[in-house]
Amino acid sequence: MKKGKKWKKIEAFCILLIVTLLLIFVRILYQPGTESERGELYTFSNGWYQLKDGKKMELKLPCFVTADKDGQIILYNDMLSEADKGKILSIRGIQDQLEVCIGDRLLYQYKDNRFEKNRQMKGKIWADISLPEKIGQEVLSISYETKKNARLYVYAPMIGEFCSVFRQHLLGSIFSILVVLGMTGLGLVSVIVFFYTRYRQIVEKRFLNVALFLLLCSLWCILDSGIYQMYGSQSAAGTLVSFYAFMTMSVPMLLFIQNTVSESVRWIPQIWIFLLYANAVLQGILHLLFKIPFIHMLYITHLLLFTGVVSMILLLWKEYRKTQEKEVNLCLKAFGVLGISGVIALVLYWVLSIYWYESIFQFGILLYIAVLFWGLLCKVSNNIQFCLEQEVYRRMSLEDRMTDMKNRKSFEMYLEEIQEGAILLENVLLLFVKIAELKKINDMSGRQMGDETVIRTARSIQSAERSVLEQQAVSFRVDGGEFAIIVKNPQKTPEEWEHFIKEEMKEECGNRQPVRLKFGYSYLREKNGSLLSFSDWKQQADDMLCSNK
């Protein structure tokens, strides 16, 4: 019961910690205060125009804009005021060679860092441009380069103080942030459950597989996010790490499947584990030797992940048909969810080039892991319940129900334990205590009175055990009215034990008829230090008990 209460306290603490972190996060996003304290933020949608044949064509952003025959789009705006000086102009999407100028001054031109990005990765990045302190009457212009006569959807920029712009970017990424928090929370719970189940003598490595998978997923989500790409001090290194996390994050779940399916088919996920590791190593070698950008080899990883998920679905389907196990069926459904979300994400990524493809895949991962985790948790919960029941049955078989003392079976087991390590013990005292006239009490006063006498005697022995303060004393009820006390490395003499037990018995009986007890004892080692045989040891104590009138 104490362990159960302790576990509940740990659970309550974890829940409180997660809620507190969420409240702090909400507080950061929605800090109260006046507009002057927060910095005014507005959408810069009016006043835009294009110049065609020397004429202005007014636009209101966001809208579709058609490129000229050279594939160029230039938008102008002359509505910036002195109130905008020093503020941040934030423009969404840098995938079409974005350039920003005021008059003849170039304020921004996107250039890849050491890690080349594709259109999908650039599409989720905002260009944050600091407007000059002196704006004057110069015209703001933004330009894009795309395909000839292509239609480009241009978002309306935002203008405001840095804190306000940053907070707005956080709000725009709130879904991914919540998904990462969910993954991190589940990963932490997985680690806690693993150690708890190990404490309960149930080793379930799949919880560690889940935790490692969620750690790699969270790492990929964070380092691949637009927020990190915009504000991370080492964005190139972070993007490289995110690619490796993406390439290897499926390995823990393949190990999960290995520990779920039958041993005869475990070689199948092992092949995919090898392929994923080989892919990560090969891409690193090609990048180092031939300077091939990782982004140009991404389709290989996508192909491996897609075919790997399909293979695992087929493997789990065949395994379920053969075993009909609920656990395998749950894994099959989870991989089905992951497969569907993965296909949708790949279509959004490769066919439509939509930058929020990752949100679909992240949500699919969260659903996938939630289904697996719930099934695993239910299984372990059943195992723990079974083990607890077995422990209760084991204890019941070793305890005397009437007195709550250990029974004869436990006594014999303890003797075997002492026999194994007897040579290391200084000495062992065996003390027998017997109710002298229990049969007479049963015959004259009834079985109930006899049972009460046994219970009082047991309580007296247990009280004496506490009073004597022997650190290694264990008491047993070995027969109807017979008890045994075994003391390793005894500090008190048998006479002192007898005195304590008799005094406790007087207090237990009170005004009732006194109960007469008989005692017998023996030491495992003789005075010269030699060990008695166990049969002789017990026989000496029993003989003394019988001779004691």
XYZ file of C-alpha atoms in Angstrom:
549
model
C 0.000 0.000 0.000
C 2.839 2.397 0.862
C 4.469 1.750 -2.509
C 1.157 2.376 -4.277
C 0.730 5.715 -2.460
C 4.291 6.682 -3.351
C 3.636 5.906 -7.027
C 0.444 8.009 -6.939
C 2.410 10.919 -5.476
C 4.959 10.637 -8.301
C 2.130 10.607 -10.865
C 0.514 13.670 -9.264
C 3.864 15.494 -9.245
C 4.454 14.754 -12.957
C 0.956 15.961 -13.883
C 1.412 19.121 -11.788
C 4.796 19.768 -13.422
C 3.368 19.441 -16.961
C 0.401 21.716 -16.126
C 2.770 24.289 -14.593
C 4.989 24.299 -17.694
C 1.938 24.755 -19.923
C 0.726 27.672 -17.787
C 4.172 29.300 -17.968
C 4.155 28.802 -21.738
C 0.684 30.390 -22.071
C 1.830 33.225 -19.812
C 4.784 33.925 -22.108
C 2.543 33.987 -25.188
C -0.189 36.105 -23.644
C 1.577 38.560 -21.366
C -0.832 41.187 -20.111
C 0.020 44.838 -20.626
C -0.709 47.879 -22.742
C 0.009 48.069 -26.429
C 2.932 50.395 -25.783
C 4.500 47.820 -23.485
C 4.042 44.952 -25.915
C 4.793 46.832 -29.078
C 2.136 47.389 -31.742
C 1.875 44.684 -34.424
C -0.166 45.042 -37.589
C -0.598 43.370 -40.952
C 0.894 45.471 -43.763
C -1.666 44.611 -46.425
C -2.619 47.960 -48.028
C -0.768 50.263 -50.395
C 0.928 47.613 -52.521
C 1.218 47.961 -56.264
C 3.038 46.678 -59.354
C 4.408 48.736 -62.214
C 3.373 47.490 -65.653
C 4.037 49.616 -68.724
C 4.637 52.587 -66.409
C 1.230 52.237 -64.756
C 0.433 51.351 -61.150
C -1.646 48.225 -60.533
C -2.862 48.342 -56.945
C -2.925 45.149 -54.860
C -4.144 44.148 -51.440
C -2.196 41.345 -49.847
C -2.500 38.441 -49.486
C -3.321 37.612 -53.085
C -2.083 35.755 -56.179
C 0.418 37.678 -58.284
C 1.511 36.677 -61.815
C 5.198 36.763 -62.723
C 6.422 38.503 -65.875
C 8.047 36.784 -68.839
C 11.352 36.715 -66.948
C 9.740 35.021 -63.956
C 10.127 38.113 -61.789
C 7.625 39.713 -59.401
C 8.301 43.139 -57.847
C 5.852 44.736 -55.418
C 6.147 48.332 -54.199
C 4.767 50.227 -51.212
C 5.246 53.880 -50.237
C 3.080 53.885 -47.086
C 5.839 53.368 -44.502
C 5.888 56.162 -41.930
C 8.202 57.497 -39.238
C 6.271 55.356 -36.730
C 7.661 52.243 -38.471
C 11.339 53.147 -38.181
C 13.470 50.594 -36.334
C 10.649 48.037 -36.308
C 10.688 44.530 -37.775
C 9.203 43.828 -41.198
C 8.375 40.102 -41.253
C 7.663 38.408 -44.598
C 6.445 34.839 -44.860
C 8.185 32.415 -47.236
C 11.650 32.836 -48.732
C 11.449 30.033 -51.299
C 11.379 32.339 -54.369
C 14.667 34.248 -53.945
C 13.163 36.969 -51.781
C 14.812 40.399 -51.850
C 13.739 43.476 -49.863
C 14.901 47.020 -50.636
C 14.164 50.586 -49.511
C 15.042 52.850 -52.380
C 18.415 51.643 -53.574
C 19.364 50.059 -50.242
C 19.233 46.260 -50.056
C 17.785 45.256 -46.687
C 17.484 41.502 -47.186
C 18.523 38.832 -49.617
C 18.154 35.171 -48.701
C 21.255 33.040 -48.933
C 21.603 29.429 -47.871
C 23.908 28.809 -44.945
C 26.207 25.778 -44.950
C 23.124 23.563 -45.227
C 21.173 23.923 -48.459
C 17.370 23.973 -48.107
C 14.616 23.126 -50.567
C 11.383 25.028 -51.276
C 9.397 23.169 -48.645
C 11.901 24.027 -45.914
C 12.165 27.658 -47.034
C 8.370 27.970 -47.163
C 8.038 27.751 -43.363
C 10.666 30.432 -42.649
C 9.792 34.088 -42.121
C 12.249 36.783 -43.197
C 12.557 39.232 -40.284
C 14.023 42.503 -41.574
C 14.942 45.440 -39.373
C 13.668 48.671 -40.915
C 16.189 51.572 -40.917
C 15.945 54.440 -38.427
C 15.522 56.874 -41.321
C 12.809 55.864 -43.750
C 12.045 59.182 -45.424
C 10.082 59.109 -48.645
C 11.876 56.091 -50.118
C 9.777 53.275 -51.544
C 9.767 49.791 -50.048
C 10.047 47.003 -52.627
C 9.964 43.220 -52.327
C 10.869 40.968 -55.248
C 10.598 37.276 -56.062
C 12.057 35.109 -58.810
C 9.981 32.201 -60.046
C 8.959 30.530 -63.299
C 7.825 32.446 -66.359
C 4.177 33.639 -66.041
C 3.801 31.583 -62.808
C 1.197 32.593 -60.250
C 2.605 33.134 -56.794
C 0.564 33.543 -53.627
C 2.082 36.473 -51.718
C 1.291 36.793 -48.021
C 0.851 40.167 -46.321
C 3.926 41.117 -44.255
C 3.715 42.052 -40.560
C 5.298 45.107 -38.943
C 5.953 45.487 -35.223
C 8.447 45.357 -32.392
C 10.670 42.280 -32.246
C 8.936 40.796 -29.170
C 5.521 41.121 -30.802
C 6.729 39.579 -34.069
C 8.459 36.731 -32.238
C 5.329 36.047 -30.178
C 3.275 35.945 -33.374
C 5.668 33.399 -34.883
C 5.308 31.281 -31.748
C 1.531 31.436 -32.069
C 1.832 30.382 -35.701
C 3.841 27.350 -34.592
C 1.613 26.523 -31.620
C 0.428 23.202 -33.087
C 3.972 21.894 -33.595
C 4.975 23.173 -30.153
C 2.074 21.336 -28.510
C 2.935 18.175 -30.464
C 6.555 18.383 -29.254
C 5.338 18.907 -25.671
C 3.064 15.895 -26.060
C 5.933 13.762 -27.388
C 8.258 14.912 -24.607
C 5.619 14.209 -21.967
C 4.939 10.725 -23.317
C 8.673 10.052 -23.524
C 9.139 11.077 -19.880
C 6.203 8.895 -18.813
C 7.682 5.977 -20.800
C 10.988 6.245 -18.918
C 9.196 6.474 -15.542
C 6.998 3.471 -16.357
C 10.053 1.463 -17.476
C 11.849 1.995 -14.166
C 8.647 1.387 -12.191
C 7.960 -1.897 -13.987
C 11.592 -2.944 -13.538
C 11.167 -2.222 -9.834
C 8.176 -4.563 -10.006
C 10.433 -7.224 -11.554
C 8.862 -6.753 -15.031
C 11.484 -5.787 -17.624
C 9.678 -4.230 -20.608
C 12.322 -2.725 -22.899
C 9.692 -1.506 -25.331
C 9.030 1.473 -23.045
C 12.625 2.551 -23.649
C 12.093 2.023 -27.396
C 9.106 4.378 -27.231
C 11.054 6.938 -25.162
C 14.023 6.949 -27.571
C 11.713 7.220 -30.580
C 9.919 10.212 -29.025
C 13.257 11.832 -28.137
C 14.451 11.585 -31.759
C 11.064 12.802 -33.054
C 11.122 15.795 -30.708
C 14.687 16.594 -31.766
C 13.688 16.448 -35.425
C 10.565 18.585 -34.890
C 12.444 21.278 -32.960
C 15.513 21.554 -35.194
C 13.473 21.357 -38.403
C 11.006 24.040 -37.300
C 10.828 27.486 -38.851
C 11.377 29.071 -35.413
C 14.736 27.331 -34.999
C 15.764 28.051 -38.609
C 15.051 31.741 -38.048
C 16.483 32.274 -34.576
C 18.864 29.359 -33.931
C 22.471 30.491 -33.579
C 23.709 27.261 -35.200
C 20.886 26.617 -37.654
C 23.100 24.789 -40.179
C 24.401 22.342 -37.536
C 20.894 21.997 -36.109
C 19.451 21.173 -39.529
C 22.154 18.529 -40.040
C 21.280 16.956 -36.681
C 17.570 17.066 -37.581
C 18.300 15.158 -40.810
C 20.153 12.429 -38.928
C 17.397 12.280 -36.313
C 14.859 11.888 -39.134
C 16.929 9.170 -40.811
C 17.326 7.078 -37.638
C 14.188 7.800 -35.575
C 12.414 4.694 -36.934
C 15.069 2.345 -35.500
C 13.629 2.271 -31.942
C 10.188 1.361 -33.282
C 11.655 -1.424 -35.410
C 13.207 -2.727 -32.188
C 9.744 -2.385 -30.638
C 8.319 -4.644 -33.358
C 11.172 -7.121 -32.893
C 10.110 -7.475 -29.269
C 6.459 -7.908 -30.291
C 6.489 -10.473 -33.115
C 7.508 -14.111 -32.853
C 11.211 -14.971 -32.923
C 11.039 -16.652 -36.334
C 10.302 -13.351 -38.154
C 12.462 -10.948 -36.145
C 15.029 -10.903 -38.950
C 12.660 -8.776 -41.080
C 12.754 -5.623 -38.897
C 16.480 -6.270 -38.396
C 17.023 -5.863 -42.158
C 15.278 -2.474 -42.112
C 17.338 -1.394 -39.109
C 20.483 -2.197 -41.083
C 19.164 -0.309 -44.147
C 18.369 2.810 -42.106
C 21.814 2.854 -40.504
C 23.447 2.193 -43.883
C 21.438 5.062 -45.420
C 22.608 7.502 -42.706
C 26.259 6.455 -43.103
C 26.150 6.463 -46.920
C 24.590 9.934 -47.121
C 27.259 11.262 -44.746
C 30.027 9.784 -46.920
C 28.528 11.149 -50.166
C 28.185 14.588 -48.586
C 31.765 14.630 -47.312
C 33.423 13.229 -50.440
C 31.282 14.632 -53.266
C 29.587 17.599 -51.538
C 26.141 16.271 -52.453
C 23.597 18.247 -50.359
C 21.552 16.151 -47.928
C 18.378 17.713 -49.287
C 19.072 16.107 -52.709
C 19.218 12.675 -51.073
C 16.092 13.122 -48.949
C 13.945 11.093 -51.332
C 16.034 7.992 -50.432
C 15.102 8.361 -46.760
C 11.453 8.965 -47.646
C 11.439 5.868 -49.851
C 13.015 3.745 -47.102
C 10.535 5.007 -44.494
C 7.527 4.444 -46.753
C 8.520 0.935 -47.808
C 9.565 0.125 -44.233
C 6.155 1.085 -42.838
C 4.421 -0.938 -45.551
C 6.647 -3.945 -44.764
C 5.914 -3.681 -41.033
C 2.164 -3.457 -41.727
C 2.333 -6.631 -43.835
C 4.478 -8.366 -41.200
C 2.091 -7.439 -38.383
C -0.928 -8.457 -40.490
C 0.528 -11.922 -41.113
C 1.576 -12.219 -37.469
C -1.924 -11.312 -36.299
C -3.532 -13.844 -38.641
C -1.267 -16.503 -37.148
C -1.462 -15.572 -33.443
C -4.703 -13.546 -33.101
C -3.043 -11.586 -30.283
C -4.611 -8.253 -29.298
C -1.182 -6.699 -28.834
C -0.186 -7.427 -32.442
C -3.560 -6.158 -33.667
C -3.016 -2.877 -31.807
C 0.458 -2.478 -33.344
C -1.070 -3.133 -36.769
C -3.654 -0.379 -36.277
C -0.990 2.037 -35.000
C 1.205 1.439 -38.044
C -1.866 1.885 -40.230
C -2.381 5.363 -38.731
C 1.303 6.145 -39.231
C 1.183 4.902 -42.830
C -1.842 7.040 -43.718
C -0.365 10.201 -42.168
C 2.970 9.471 -43.862
C 1.391 9.108 -47.320
C -0.552 12.368 -46.875
C 2.633 14.143 -45.734
C 4.615 12.806 -48.714
C 1.928 13.988 -51.147
C 1.932 17.438 -49.547
C 5.742 17.514 -49.612
C 6.627 16.163 -53.073
C 3.517 16.826 -55.164
C 2.092 20.050 -53.724
C 5.286 21.421 -52.077
C 3.264 22.577 -49.058
C 5.439 23.581 -46.120
C 3.029 22.414 -43.362
C 3.338 18.786 -44.475
C 5.253 18.147 -41.248
C 2.249 19.023 -39.066
C 0.272 16.157 -40.613
C 3.130 13.732 -40.084
C 3.793 14.962 -36.535
C 0.137 14.526 -35.608
C 0.188 11.051 -37.154
C 3.279 10.167 -35.094
C 1.553 11.373 -31.924
C -1.547 9.274 -32.637
C 0.603 6.298 -33.580
C 2.658 6.396 -30.408
C -0.399 7.092 -28.237
C -2.105 3.929 -29.552
C 1.033 1.831 -29.041
C 1.744 3.317 -25.628
C -1.810 2.737 -24.415
C -1.735 -0.890 -25.519
C 1.660 -1.444 -23.909
C 0.504 0.257 -20.721
C -2.596 -1.965 -20.542
C -0.482 -5.085 -21.028
C 2.027 -4.099 -18.362
C -0.797 -3.112 -16.020
C -2.271 -6.598 -16.398
C 1.162 -8.134 -15.810
C 1.675 -6.043 -12.677
C -1.765 -7.016 -11.401
C -0.965 -10.685 -12.055
C 2.376 -10.363 -10.252
C 0.721 -8.632 -7.299
C -1.862 -11.391 -7.082
C 0.900 -13.991 -7.240
C 2.766 -12.144 -4.509
C -0.382 -12.095 -2.356
C -0.871 -15.845 -2.890
C 2.791 -16.456 -2.096
C 2.572 -14.458 1.110
C -0.650 -16.197 2.080
C 1.094 -19.545 1.641
C 3.908 -18.394 3.958
C 1.805 -16.688 6.629
C -0.450 -17.966 9.389
C -3.843 -16.280 8.940
C -4.849 -16.510 12.603
C -1.754 -14.811 14.056
C -0.251 -13.001 11.009
C 3.046 -14.711 11.859
C 5.116 -16.675 9.368
C 4.015 -20.327 9.144
C 5.847 -23.673 9.209
C 6.583 -23.583 5.460
C 8.268 -20.234 5.914
C 10.139 -21.639 8.937
C 11.569 -24.515 6.877
C 12.577 -22.140 4.064
C 14.318 -19.837 6.534
C 16.224 -22.784 7.978
C 17.437 -23.686 4.476
C 18.579 -20.102 3.983
C 20.527 -20.222 7.266
C 22.052 -23.567 6.349
C 23.444 -22.124 3.105
C 25.230 -19.269 4.902
C 25.813 -20.844 8.317
C 29.601 -20.764 8.027
C 29.522 -16.959 7.835
C 27.366 -16.520 10.933
C 28.812 -15.986 14.396
C 25.979 -18.034 15.941
C 22.237 -18.679 15.615
C 19.750 -19.146 18.462
C 16.703 -21.375 17.966
C 14.018 -20.880 20.621
C 10.840 -22.998 20.790
C 7.795 -21.720 22.716
C 4.812 -23.974 23.380
C 1.462 -23.454 25.085
C 1.558 -26.125 27.843
C -2.119 -26.958 28.187
C -3.716 -25.952 24.878
C -5.582 -29.258 24.447
C -7.042 -28.931 27.948
C -8.187 -25.384 27.217
C -9.863 -26.531 23.975
C -11.616 -29.445 25.741
C -12.830 -27.505 28.767
C -13.432 -23.969 27.417
C -13.997 -24.583 23.705
C -12.092 -23.980 20.484
C -12.748 -20.258 20.553
C -10.967 -19.863 23.887
C -8.110 -22.006 22.545
C -7.796 -19.767 19.471
C -7.754 -16.650 21.651
C -4.978 -18.237 23.753
C -2.919 -18.880 20.577
C -3.462 -15.293 19.419
C -2.463 -13.838 22.806
C 0.666 -15.972 22.829
C 1.575 -14.821 19.308
C 1.095 -11.183 20.328
C 3.261 -11.715 23.402
C 6.088 -13.186 21.293
C 5.839 -10.345 18.750
C 5.855 -7.722 21.552
C 8.853 -9.391 23.146
C 10.591 -9.422 19.783
C 10.208 -5.653 19.631
C 11.287 -5.195 23.258
C 14.411 -7.332 22.998
C 15.685 -5.181 20.115
C 17.407 -8.009 18.324
C 18.067 -6.853 14.774
C 17.938 -10.311 13.157
C 15.112 -12.076 15.042
C 12.259 -13.792 13.136
C 9.284 -15.538 14.769
C 7.061 -18.332 13.382
C 3.984 -20.336 14.315
C 5.119 -23.855 13.467
C 2.188 -25.842 14.888
C -1.154 -25.403 16.657
C 0.242 -24.092 19.961
C 3.934 -24.159 19.150
C 6.095 -21.204 18.055
C 9.716 -20.753 17.015
C 12.109 -17.808 17.164
C 15.336 -17.752 15.162
C 17.942 -15.105 16.037
C 21.047 -14.600 13.895
C 24.111 -13.427 15.828
C 22.098 -13.177 19.083
C 22.898 -10.521 21.696
C 20.384 -11.645 24.334
C 20.422 -14.985 26.169
C 17.554 -17.502 25.969
C 16.742 -16.715 29.614
C 16.293 -13.027 28.742
C 13.984 -13.979 25.854
C 11.964 -16.225 28.186
C 11.651 -13.410 30.727
C 10.435 -10.885 28.130
C 7.883 -13.280 26.643
C 6.465 -14.216 30.072
C 6.153 -10.560 31.080
C 4.340 -9.728 27.844
C 2.081 -12.751 28.361
C 1.061 -11.491 31.820
C 0.045 -8.160 30.309
C -1.902 -9.916 27.516
C -3.820 -12.133 29.960
C -4.597 -9.377 32.435
C -7.395 -10.623 34.711
C -7.968 -13.713 32.602
C -6.687 -17.131 33.522
C -2.870 -17.173 33.081
C -1.357 -19.232 30.284
C 1.611 -21.436 31.054
C 4.357 -21.581 28.405
C 7.166 -24.079 27.891
C 10.538 -23.156 26.393
C 13.359 -24.989 24.677
C 16.433 -23.628 22.962
C 19.656 -24.522 21.213
C 22.661 -22.722 19.647
C 23.891 -23.683 16.187
C 27.532 -23.413 17.320
C 28.875 -25.272 20.343
C 31.069 -23.520 22.911
C 34.203 -24.596 21.046
C 32.853 -22.888 17.865
C 32.038 -26.024 15.869
C 28.763 -26.187 13.949
C 26.058 -28.662 14.897
C 24.196 -30.482 12.176
C 20.812 -28.920 11.557
C 18.983 -32.040 12.706
C 20.933 -32.032 15.990
C 20.379 -28.292 16.394
C 16.600 -28.636 16.122
C 16.575 -31.870 18.167
C 18.350 -30.233 21.134
C 15.806 -27.404 21.259
C 12.925 -29.868 20.930
C 14.296 -32.180 23.628
C 14.618 -29.246 26.038
C 11.062 -28.207 25.226
C 9.729 -31.692 25.953
C 11.717 -32.036 29.181
C 10.564 -28.653 30.429
C 7.600 -29.339 32.691
